[in-house]
Coordinates of C-alpha atoms in Angstrom, one line a residue:
Chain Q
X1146 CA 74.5 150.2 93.3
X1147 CA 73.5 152.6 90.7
X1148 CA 70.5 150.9 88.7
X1149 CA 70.3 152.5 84.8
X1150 CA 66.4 153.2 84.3
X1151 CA 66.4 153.4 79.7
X1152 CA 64.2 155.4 79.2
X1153 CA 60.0 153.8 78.9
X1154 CA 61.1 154.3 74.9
X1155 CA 63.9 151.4 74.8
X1156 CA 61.6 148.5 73.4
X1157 CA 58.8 150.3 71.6
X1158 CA 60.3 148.5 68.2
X1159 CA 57.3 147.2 66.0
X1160 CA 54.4 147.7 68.4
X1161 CA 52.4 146.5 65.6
X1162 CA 51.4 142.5 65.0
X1163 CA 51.2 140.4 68.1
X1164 CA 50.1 142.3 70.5
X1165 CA 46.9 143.4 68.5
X1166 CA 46.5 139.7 66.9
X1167 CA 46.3 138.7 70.6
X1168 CA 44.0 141.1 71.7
X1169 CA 41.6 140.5 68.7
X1170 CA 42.0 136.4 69.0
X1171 CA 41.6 136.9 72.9
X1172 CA 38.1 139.0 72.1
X1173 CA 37.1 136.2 69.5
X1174 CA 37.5 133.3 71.9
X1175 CA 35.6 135.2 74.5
X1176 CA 32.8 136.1 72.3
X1177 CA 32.4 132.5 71.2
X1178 CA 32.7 130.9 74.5
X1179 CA 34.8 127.9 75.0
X1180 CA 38.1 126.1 73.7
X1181 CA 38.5 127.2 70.3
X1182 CA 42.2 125.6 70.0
X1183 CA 41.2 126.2 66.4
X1184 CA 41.8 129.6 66.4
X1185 CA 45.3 129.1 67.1
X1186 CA 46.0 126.7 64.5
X1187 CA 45.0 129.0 61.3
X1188 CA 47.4 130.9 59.2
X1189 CA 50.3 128.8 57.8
X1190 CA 49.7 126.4 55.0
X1191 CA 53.0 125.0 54.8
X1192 CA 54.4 127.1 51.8
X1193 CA 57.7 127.7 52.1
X1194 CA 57.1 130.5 54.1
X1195 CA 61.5 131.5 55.7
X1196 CA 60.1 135.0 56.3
X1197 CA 57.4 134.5 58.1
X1198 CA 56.2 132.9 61.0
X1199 CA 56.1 129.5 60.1
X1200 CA 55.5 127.3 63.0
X1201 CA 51.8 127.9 63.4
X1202 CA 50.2 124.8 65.1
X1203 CA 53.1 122.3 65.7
X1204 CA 52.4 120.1 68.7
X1205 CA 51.5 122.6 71.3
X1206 CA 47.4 122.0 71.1
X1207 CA 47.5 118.1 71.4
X1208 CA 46.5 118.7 74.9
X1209 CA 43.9 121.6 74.4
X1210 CA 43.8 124.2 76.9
X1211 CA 41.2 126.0 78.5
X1212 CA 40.1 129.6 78.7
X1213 CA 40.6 131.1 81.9
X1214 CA 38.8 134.5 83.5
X1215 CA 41.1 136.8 84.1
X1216 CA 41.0 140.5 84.8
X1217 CA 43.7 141.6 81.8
X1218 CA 46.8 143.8 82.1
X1219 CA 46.1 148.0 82.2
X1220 CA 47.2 150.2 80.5
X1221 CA 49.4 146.7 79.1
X1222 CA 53.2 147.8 78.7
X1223 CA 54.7 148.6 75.3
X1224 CA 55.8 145.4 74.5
X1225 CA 55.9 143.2 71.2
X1226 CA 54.7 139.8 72.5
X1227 CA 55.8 136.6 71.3
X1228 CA 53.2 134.3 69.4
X1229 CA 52.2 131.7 71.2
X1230 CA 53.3 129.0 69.1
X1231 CA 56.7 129.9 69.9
X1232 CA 56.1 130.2 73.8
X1233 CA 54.6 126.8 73.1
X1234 CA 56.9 125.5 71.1
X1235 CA 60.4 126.5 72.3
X1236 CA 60.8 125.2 76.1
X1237 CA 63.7 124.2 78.5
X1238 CA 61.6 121.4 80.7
X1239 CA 64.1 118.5 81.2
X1240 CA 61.6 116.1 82.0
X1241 CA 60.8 116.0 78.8
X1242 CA 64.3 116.2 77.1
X1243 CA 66.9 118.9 76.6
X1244 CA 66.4 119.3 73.0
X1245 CA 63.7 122.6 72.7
X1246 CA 61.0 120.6 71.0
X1247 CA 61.3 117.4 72.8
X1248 CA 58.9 119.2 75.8
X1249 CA 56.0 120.5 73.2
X1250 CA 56.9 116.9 71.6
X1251 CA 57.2 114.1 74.9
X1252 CA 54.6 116.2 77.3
X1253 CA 51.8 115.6 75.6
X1254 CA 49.1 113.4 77.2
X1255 CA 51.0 114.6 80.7
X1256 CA 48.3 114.2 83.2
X1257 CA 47.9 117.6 84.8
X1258 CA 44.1 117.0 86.5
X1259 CA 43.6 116.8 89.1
X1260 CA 46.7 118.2 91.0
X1261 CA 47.3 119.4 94.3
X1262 CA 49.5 121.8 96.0
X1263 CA 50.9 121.2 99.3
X1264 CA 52.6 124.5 101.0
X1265 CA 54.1 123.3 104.5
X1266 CA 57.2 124.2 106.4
X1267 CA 57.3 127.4 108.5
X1268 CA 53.8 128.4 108.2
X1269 CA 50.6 128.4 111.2
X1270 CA 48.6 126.7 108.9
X1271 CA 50.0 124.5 106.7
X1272 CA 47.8 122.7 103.6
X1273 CA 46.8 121.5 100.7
X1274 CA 44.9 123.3 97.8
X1275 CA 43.1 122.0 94.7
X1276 CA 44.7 123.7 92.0
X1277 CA 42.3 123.6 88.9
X1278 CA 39.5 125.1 92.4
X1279 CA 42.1 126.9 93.0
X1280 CA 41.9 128.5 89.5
X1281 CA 38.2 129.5 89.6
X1282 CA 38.5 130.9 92.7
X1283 CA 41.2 133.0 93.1
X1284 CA 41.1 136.4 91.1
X1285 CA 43.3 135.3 88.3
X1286 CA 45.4 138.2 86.6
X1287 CA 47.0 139.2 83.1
X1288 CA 50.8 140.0 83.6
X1289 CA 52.8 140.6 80.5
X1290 CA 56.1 140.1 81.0
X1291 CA 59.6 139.9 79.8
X1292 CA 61.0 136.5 80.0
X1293 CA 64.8 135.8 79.5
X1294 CA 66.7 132.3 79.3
X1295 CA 69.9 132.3 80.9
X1296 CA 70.8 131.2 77.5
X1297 CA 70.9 134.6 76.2
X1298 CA 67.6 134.2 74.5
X1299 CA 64.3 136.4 75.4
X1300 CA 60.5 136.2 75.1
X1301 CA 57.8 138.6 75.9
X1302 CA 54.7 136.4 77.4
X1303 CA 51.3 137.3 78.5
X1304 CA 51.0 135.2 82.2
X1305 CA 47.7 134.5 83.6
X1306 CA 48.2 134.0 87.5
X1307 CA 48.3 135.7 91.0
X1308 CA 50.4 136.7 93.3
X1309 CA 52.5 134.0 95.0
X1310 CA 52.8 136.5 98.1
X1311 CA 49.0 136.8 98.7
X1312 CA 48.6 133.5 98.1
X1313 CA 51.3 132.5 100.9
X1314 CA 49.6 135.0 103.7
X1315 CA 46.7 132.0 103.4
X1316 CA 49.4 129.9 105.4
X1317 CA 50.1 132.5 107.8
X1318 CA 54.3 132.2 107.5
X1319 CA 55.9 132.4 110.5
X1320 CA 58.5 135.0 111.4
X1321 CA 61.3 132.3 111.0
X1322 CA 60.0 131.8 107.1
X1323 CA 63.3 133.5 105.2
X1324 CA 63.5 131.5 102.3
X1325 CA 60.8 129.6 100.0
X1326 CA 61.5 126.4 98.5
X1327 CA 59.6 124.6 95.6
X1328 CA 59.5 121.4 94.3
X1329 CA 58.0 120.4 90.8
X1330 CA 55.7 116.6 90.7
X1331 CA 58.4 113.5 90.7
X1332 CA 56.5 111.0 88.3
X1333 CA 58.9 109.3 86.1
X1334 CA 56.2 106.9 84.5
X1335 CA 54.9 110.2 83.0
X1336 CA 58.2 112.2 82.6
X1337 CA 61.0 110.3 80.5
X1338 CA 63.8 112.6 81.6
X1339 CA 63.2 111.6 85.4
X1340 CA 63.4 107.7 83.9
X1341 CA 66.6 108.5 82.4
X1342 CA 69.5 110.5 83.3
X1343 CA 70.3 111.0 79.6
X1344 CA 67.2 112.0 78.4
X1345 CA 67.1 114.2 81.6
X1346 CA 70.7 116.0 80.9
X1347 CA 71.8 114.7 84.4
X1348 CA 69.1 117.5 86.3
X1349 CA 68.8 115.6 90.1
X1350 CA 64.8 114.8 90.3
X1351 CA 62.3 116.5 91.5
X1352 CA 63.5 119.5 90.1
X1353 CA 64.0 122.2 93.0
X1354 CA 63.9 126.0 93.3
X1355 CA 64.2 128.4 95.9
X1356 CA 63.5 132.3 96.8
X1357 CA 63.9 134.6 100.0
X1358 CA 61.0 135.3 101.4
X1359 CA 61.0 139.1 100.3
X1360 CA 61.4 137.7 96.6
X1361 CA 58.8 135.7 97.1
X1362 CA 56.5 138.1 98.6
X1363 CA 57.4 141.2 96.2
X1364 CA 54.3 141.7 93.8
X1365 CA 55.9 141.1 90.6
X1366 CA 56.2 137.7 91.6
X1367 CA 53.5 135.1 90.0
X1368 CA 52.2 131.9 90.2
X1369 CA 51.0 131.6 86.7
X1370 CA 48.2 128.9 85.9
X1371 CA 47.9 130.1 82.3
X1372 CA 49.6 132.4 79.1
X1373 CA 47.6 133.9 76.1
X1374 CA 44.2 133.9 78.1
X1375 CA 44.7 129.7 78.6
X1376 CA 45.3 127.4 80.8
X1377 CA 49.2 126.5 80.4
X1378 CA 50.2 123.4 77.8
X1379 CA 52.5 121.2 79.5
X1380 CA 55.6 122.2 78.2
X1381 CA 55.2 125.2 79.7
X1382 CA 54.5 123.9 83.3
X1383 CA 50.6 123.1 83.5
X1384 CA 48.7 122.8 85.5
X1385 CA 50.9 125.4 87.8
X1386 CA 54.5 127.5 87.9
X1387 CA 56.2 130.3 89.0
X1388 CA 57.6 133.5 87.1
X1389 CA 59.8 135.7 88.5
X1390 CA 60.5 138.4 85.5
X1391 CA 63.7 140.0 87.1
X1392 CA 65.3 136.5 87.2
X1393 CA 66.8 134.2 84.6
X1394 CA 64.2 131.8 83.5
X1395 CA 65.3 128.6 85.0
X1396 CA 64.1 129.8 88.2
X1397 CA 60.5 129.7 87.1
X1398 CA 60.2 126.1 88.3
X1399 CA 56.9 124.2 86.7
X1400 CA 54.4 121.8 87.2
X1401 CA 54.7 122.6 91.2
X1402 CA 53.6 120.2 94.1
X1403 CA 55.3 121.6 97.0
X1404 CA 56.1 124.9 98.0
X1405 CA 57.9 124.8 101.6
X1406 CA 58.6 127.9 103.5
X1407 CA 62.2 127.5 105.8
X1408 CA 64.3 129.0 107.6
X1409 CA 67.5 128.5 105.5
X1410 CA 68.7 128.7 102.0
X1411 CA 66.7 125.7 99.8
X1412 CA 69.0 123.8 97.3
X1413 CA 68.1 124.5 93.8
X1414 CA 68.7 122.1 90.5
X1415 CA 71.2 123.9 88.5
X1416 CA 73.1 125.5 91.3
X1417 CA 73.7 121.9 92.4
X1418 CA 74.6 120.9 89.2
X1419 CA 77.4 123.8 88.4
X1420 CA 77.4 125.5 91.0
X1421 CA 80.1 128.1 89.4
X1422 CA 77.5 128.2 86.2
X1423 CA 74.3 129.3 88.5
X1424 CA 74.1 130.7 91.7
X1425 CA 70.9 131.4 93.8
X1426 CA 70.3 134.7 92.9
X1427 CA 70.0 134.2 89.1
X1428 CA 68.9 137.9 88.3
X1429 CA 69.5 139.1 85.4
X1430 CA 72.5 141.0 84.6
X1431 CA 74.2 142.5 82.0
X1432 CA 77.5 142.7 83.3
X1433 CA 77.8 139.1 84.7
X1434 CA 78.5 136.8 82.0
X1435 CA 77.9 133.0 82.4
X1436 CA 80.8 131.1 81.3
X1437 CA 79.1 129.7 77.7
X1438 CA 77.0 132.9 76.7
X1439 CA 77.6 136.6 76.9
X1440 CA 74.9 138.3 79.1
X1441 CA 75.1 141.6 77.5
X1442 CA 72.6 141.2 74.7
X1443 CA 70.0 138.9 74.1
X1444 CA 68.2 137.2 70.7
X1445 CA 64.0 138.4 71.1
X1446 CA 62.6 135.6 69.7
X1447 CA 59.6 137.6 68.3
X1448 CA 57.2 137.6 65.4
X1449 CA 58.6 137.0 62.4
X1450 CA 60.6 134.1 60.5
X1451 CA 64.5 133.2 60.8
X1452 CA 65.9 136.3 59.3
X1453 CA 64.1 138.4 61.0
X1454 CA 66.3 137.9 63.8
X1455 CA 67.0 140.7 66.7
X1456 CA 69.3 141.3 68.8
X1457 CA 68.8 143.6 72.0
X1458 CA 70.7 145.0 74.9
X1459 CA 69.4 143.1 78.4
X1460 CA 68.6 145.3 81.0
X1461 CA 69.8 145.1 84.9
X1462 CA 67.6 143.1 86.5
X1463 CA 65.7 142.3 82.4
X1464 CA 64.1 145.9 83.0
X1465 CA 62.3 145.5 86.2
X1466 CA 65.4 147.3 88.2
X1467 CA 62.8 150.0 89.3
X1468 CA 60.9 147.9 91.4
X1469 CA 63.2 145.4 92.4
X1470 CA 66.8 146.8 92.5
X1471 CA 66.2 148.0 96.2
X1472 CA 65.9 144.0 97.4
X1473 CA 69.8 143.8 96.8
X1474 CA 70.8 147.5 97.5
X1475 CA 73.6 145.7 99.7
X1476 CA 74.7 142.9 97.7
X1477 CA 78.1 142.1 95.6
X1478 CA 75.4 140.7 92.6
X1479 CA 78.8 139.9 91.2
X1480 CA 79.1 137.5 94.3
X1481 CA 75.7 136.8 94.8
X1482 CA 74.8 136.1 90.9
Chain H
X670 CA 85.0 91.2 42.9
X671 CA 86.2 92.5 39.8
X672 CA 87.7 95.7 39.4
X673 CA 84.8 97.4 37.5
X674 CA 82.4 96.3 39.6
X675 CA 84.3 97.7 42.5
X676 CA 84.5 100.8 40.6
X677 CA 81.1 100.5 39.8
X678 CA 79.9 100.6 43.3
X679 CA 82.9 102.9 44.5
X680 CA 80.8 106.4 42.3
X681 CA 77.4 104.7 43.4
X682 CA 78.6 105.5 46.8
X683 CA 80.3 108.4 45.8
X684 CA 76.5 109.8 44.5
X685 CA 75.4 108.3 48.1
X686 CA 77.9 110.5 49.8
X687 CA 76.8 113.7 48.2
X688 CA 73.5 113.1 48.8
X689 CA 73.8 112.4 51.9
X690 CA 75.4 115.8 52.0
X691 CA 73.0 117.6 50.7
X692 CA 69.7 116.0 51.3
X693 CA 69.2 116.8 54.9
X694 CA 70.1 120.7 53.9
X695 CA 67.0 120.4 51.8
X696 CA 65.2 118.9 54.4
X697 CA 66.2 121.4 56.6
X698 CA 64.3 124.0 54.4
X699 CA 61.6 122.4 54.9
X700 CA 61.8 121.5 58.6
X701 CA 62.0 125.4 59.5
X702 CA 58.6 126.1 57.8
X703 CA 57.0 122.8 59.0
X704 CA 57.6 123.8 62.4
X705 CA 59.4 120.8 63.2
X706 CA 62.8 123.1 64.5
X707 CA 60.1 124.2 67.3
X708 CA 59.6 128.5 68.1
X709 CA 63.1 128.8 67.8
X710 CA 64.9 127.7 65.2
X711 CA 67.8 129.5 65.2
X712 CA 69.2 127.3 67.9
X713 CA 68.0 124.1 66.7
X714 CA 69.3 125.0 63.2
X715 CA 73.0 125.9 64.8
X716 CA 73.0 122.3 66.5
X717 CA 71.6 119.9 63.8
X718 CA 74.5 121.6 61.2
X719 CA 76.8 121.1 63.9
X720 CA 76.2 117.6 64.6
X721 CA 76.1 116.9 61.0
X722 CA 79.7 118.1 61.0
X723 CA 81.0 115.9 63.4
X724 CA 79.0 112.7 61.9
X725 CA 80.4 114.0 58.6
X726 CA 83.8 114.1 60.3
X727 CA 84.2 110.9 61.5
X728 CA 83.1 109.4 58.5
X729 CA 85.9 110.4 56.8
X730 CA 87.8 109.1 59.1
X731 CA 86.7 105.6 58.6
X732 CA 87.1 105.7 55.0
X733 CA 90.8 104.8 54.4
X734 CA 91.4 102.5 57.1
X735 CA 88.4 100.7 55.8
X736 CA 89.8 100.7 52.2
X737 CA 92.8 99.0 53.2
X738 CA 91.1 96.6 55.3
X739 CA 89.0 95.2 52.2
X740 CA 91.5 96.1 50.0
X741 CA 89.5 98.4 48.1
X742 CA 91.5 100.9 47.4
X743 CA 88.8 102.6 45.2
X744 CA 86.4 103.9 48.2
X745 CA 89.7 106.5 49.0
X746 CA 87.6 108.7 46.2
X747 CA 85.0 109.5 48.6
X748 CA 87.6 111.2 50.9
X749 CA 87.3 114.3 48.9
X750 CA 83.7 114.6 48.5
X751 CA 83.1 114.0 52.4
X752 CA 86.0 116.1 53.1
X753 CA 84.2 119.2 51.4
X754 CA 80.6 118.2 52.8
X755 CA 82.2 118.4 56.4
X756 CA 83.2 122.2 55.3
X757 CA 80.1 122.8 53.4
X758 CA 78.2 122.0 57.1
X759 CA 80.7 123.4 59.2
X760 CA 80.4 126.9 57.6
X761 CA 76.7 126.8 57.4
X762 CA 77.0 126.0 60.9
X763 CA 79.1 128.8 61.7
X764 CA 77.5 131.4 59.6
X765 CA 74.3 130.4 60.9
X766 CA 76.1 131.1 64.4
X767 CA 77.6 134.6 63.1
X768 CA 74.4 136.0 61.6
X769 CA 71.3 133.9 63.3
X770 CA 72.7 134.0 66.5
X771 CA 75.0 137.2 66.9
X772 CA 73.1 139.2 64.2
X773 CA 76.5 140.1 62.5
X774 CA 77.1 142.0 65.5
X775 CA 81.0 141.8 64.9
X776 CA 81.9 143.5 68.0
X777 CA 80.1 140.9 70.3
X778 CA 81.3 138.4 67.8
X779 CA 85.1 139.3 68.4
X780 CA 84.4 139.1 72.0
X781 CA 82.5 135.5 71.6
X782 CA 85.7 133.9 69.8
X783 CA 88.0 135.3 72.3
X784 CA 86.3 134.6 75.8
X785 CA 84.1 131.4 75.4
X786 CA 87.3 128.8 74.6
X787 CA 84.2 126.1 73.1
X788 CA 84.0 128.8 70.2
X789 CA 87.9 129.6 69.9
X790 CA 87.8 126.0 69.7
X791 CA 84.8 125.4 66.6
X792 CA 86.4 128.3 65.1
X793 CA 89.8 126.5 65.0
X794 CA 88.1 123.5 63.6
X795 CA 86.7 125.5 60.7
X796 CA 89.8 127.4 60.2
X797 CA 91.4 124.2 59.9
X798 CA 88.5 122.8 57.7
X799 CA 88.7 125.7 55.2
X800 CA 92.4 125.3 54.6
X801 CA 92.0 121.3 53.7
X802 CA 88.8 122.5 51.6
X803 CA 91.1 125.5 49.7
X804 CA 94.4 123.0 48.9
X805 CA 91.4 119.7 47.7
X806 CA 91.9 122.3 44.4
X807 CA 93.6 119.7 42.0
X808 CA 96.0 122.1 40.9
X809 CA 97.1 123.2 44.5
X810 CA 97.0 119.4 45.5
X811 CA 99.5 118.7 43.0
X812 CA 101.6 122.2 43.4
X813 CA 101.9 121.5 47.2
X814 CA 103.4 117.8 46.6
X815 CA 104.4 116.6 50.4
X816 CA 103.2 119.1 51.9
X817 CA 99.6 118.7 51.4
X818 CA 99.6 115.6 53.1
X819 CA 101.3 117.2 56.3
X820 CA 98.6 119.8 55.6
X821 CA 95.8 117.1 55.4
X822 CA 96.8 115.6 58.6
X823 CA 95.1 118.4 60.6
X824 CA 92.2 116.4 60.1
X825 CA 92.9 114.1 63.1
X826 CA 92.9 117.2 65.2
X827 CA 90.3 118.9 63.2
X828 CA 87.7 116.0 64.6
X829 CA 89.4 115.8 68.3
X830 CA 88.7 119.6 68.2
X831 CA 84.8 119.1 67.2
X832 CA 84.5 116.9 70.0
X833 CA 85.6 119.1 71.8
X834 CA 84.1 122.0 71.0
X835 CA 80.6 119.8 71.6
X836 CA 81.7 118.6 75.3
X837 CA 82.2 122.2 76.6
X838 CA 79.0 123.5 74.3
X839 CA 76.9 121.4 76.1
X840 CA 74.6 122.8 79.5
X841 CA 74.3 119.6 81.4
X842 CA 74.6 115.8 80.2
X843 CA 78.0 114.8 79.1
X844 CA 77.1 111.3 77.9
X845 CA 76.6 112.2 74.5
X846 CA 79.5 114.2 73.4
X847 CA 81.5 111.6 75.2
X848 CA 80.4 108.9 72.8
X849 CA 81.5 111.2 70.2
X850 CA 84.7 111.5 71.4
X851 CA 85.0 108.1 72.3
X852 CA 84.3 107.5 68.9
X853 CA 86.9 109.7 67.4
X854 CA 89.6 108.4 69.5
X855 CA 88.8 104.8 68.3
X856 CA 88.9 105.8 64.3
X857 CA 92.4 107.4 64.9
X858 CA 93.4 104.7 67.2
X859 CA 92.3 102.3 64.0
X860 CA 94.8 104.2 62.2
X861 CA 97.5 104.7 64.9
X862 CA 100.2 104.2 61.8
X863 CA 98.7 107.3 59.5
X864 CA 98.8 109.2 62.6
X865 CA 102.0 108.3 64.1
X866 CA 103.5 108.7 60.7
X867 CA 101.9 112.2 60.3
X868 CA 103.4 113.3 63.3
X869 CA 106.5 112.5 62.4
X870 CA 106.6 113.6 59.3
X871 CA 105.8 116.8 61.0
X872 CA 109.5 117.0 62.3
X873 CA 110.8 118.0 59.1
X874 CA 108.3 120.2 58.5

């Protein structure tokens, strides 16, 4: 299949604001030390304010966050990032609701310490990890990436994480580990939409993903513990989730307990809901559309207020077709979407 | 009750409906720079005008059947003001759609309406919801005698379209827009006669 590289130039719109705010915030809460959520919350004083950004602060530091070490992105890619009180503030997490707020709104309080990790299945050594020791032990990473919502919408996010493919060589896989299947915590007490049906928009609980193995081992993919330099809120998966950047977002399951390494393809959630709406694969893909949204552009939900609005052509595979494109080099991804 | 005081309370409620129109637009304005629409309010903002639609909607469906049922035939005057609060929404709705969402991008637009049937099927509703808006002109009302009854009929299917339109607009979770159209099938049960006679009158249309 012939993969379109657009040329390194395609999204160098407006390299101005974010990025640089996030560098300079990222230096100030280093130099100062620890948990300034502060920072975060300045800016907006509630004037009526349609151009700009105006959702500064919200709900997304009720559970502060902490600063994590990380060795960050370089040279980091030419992209406008989003600010982080829309990556905090805008969330698909059905636990919490289907409505985009109701996650930054109903997870807060959600108990993410301490949490463990088991990775079983096909694997010489299967086990359990401590994930906030985890986080100060492993070399934690800055990876900026794209991230776009089967729902036609798009964010650019700074990750903090590592590699879920070194991290699975610590279980030694076994040659009969093709696929990799993941399992987010089942704790209804804590997570209203695993109570209730409604509030869950029907999602079967524990919310289930799955990769192949060469997915999961390819070095784009991430476990990410943090974004913006922090542990992650909630909403966005604390204490632990996965990005994939090449694949529709719903496949970046969050708040993972389980990862289990087998030998055939693992069920995952929305596949099993509409099955004709979501396949396995779920790259991204211009010329596939999903039955309720056009896949050929996308909205960036970027700086800037409601009119400010953008619209953008999504790339094969949202841009990372370079490095990934050759994992499907056989595939009908018209089949296999 | 006497008849003034009926009267009376028929434009209090007449004030109540357009408030009720136009407060929560004002609200609105306010939500988006309070950050209570969330990081992305585009979509939030398409949903809460399009919900407000279909509440609007079947309010006006109650309306008539309720006036005959306490024989007070004064509340009929607040058809006309939630009949043009229902377009008022449903347009906002839309154009928030058209130039939030798609970014005016008519081409992608064009191809919206004619592959994704939910959106043929809002954009029916509206279509249908701008022609009852146009003819609520007193001087077309008039001009069109009959007809603007047959015309105003659409209504029914305006709403059953809404519903629609919600149930295959919807991800996951059906539960909700069912209610909704559970709901709308109730208010034009409640009125079977208008209806039937609607329908019939359509015959010799």
């Amino acid at each position: 299949m012939l993969i379109k590289v657009p040329p390194k130039s395609a999204l160098r719109e407006a390299q101005t604001t974010s990025e640089s705010a996030y560098v300079s915030r990222r230096s100030v809460i280093k130099g100062l030390g620890a948990g300034i959520g502060g920072l975060l919350l300045s800016g907006n004083t509630g004037a009526v304010d349609l151009f700009g950004d105006g959702v500064e602060g919200g709900a997304s530091e009720a559970t502060p966050r902490k600063p994590l070490q990380f060795s960050p992105q370089r040279p980091a890619p030419d992209l406008v990032l989003t600010p982080v009180d829309k990556v905090t503030n805008h969330n698909n997490f059905y636990e919490f609701g289907t409505g985009k707020t109701d996650p930054a709104k109903y997870s807060q309080g959600f108990k993410t310490e301490p949490w463990t990790l088991r990775v079983e299945g096909e694997v010489e050594k299967p086990g359990t990890v401590d994930v906030w020791k985890l986080m100060s032990d492993i070399g934690l990473e800055e990876r900026i990436y794209r991230m776009r919502c089967v729902e036609a919408w798009s964010m650019v996010i700074p990750w903090v994480g590592f590699e879920l493919g070194k991290f699975l060589q610590r279980f030694q896989p076994t040659s009969r580990a093709k696929y990799v299947a993941f399992e987010t915590v089942y704790d209804p007490e804590q997570m209203p939409g695993q109570r209730n049906r409604y509030v869950g928009g029907g999602v079967h609980y524990p919310y289930v993903e799955g990769l192949r193995m060469d997915e999961a081992m390819h070095p784009l993919t991430i476990l990410s513990v943090g974004l913006y330099g922090k542990t992650l809120p909630p909403q966005n998966g604390a204490p632990i989730r996965l990005v994939v950047p090449w694949k529709y977002g719903f496949k970046g399951i969050k708040s993972i307990v389980k990862i289990t390494l087998v030998e055939k393809m693992p069920p995952t959630s929305w596949n099993k809901l509409a099955p004709n709406e979501y396949g396995f694969y779920a790259n991204v893909n211009p010329d596939v559309d999903h039955p309720r949204w056009s896949q050929a552009s996308e909205r960036f939900i970027g700086p800037g207020g409601l009119f400010s609005v953008k619209r953008q052509p999504t790339l094969p595979f949202n841009g990372y077709g370079e490095e990934v494109a050759s994992l499907y080099k056989n595939m009908d991804l018209r089949k296999f979407y | 009750m006497a008849a003034i005081a009926k009267k009376s309370v028929a434009v209090l409620l007449q004030i109540g409906v357009h408030l009720g129109g136009l407060l929560p637009l004002l609200w609105l304005f306010y939500a988006i720079n309070a950050g209570h629409l969330g990081g992305d309010p585009v979509v939030e903002l398409i949903h809460y005008l399009g919900m407000g639609t279909i509440r609007l909607l079947l309010l006006t469906l109650v309306v008539s059947p309720l006036a005959k049922a306490l024989h007070f035939g004064q509340l009929n005057r607040l058809r006309r003001p939630l009949g043009l609060w229902c377009f008022v929404w449903a347009s906002l709705h839309f154009s928030t759609w058209l130039a939030l969402d798609l970014g005016l991008d008519w081409s992608l637009i064009g191809e919206e309406l004619v592959r994704r049937t939910y959106i043929l099927l809002g954009f029916t509703c509206w279509l249908i919801l701008f022609a009852l808006a146009i003819t609520s002109i007193p001087a077309l009302l008039r001009k069109m005698g009959k007809n603007w009854k047959k015309l105003h009929g659409l209504l029914y299917v305006a709403v059953l379209l809404a519903c629609w339109h919600f149930w295959w607009s919807v991800k996951s979770g059906w539960i909700e827009p069912a209610i909704y159209l559970g709901i709308a099938i109730s208010l034009l049960c409640w009125r079977k006669e208008s209806v039937m006679r609607w329908i019939k009158s359509l015959r010799s249309w």
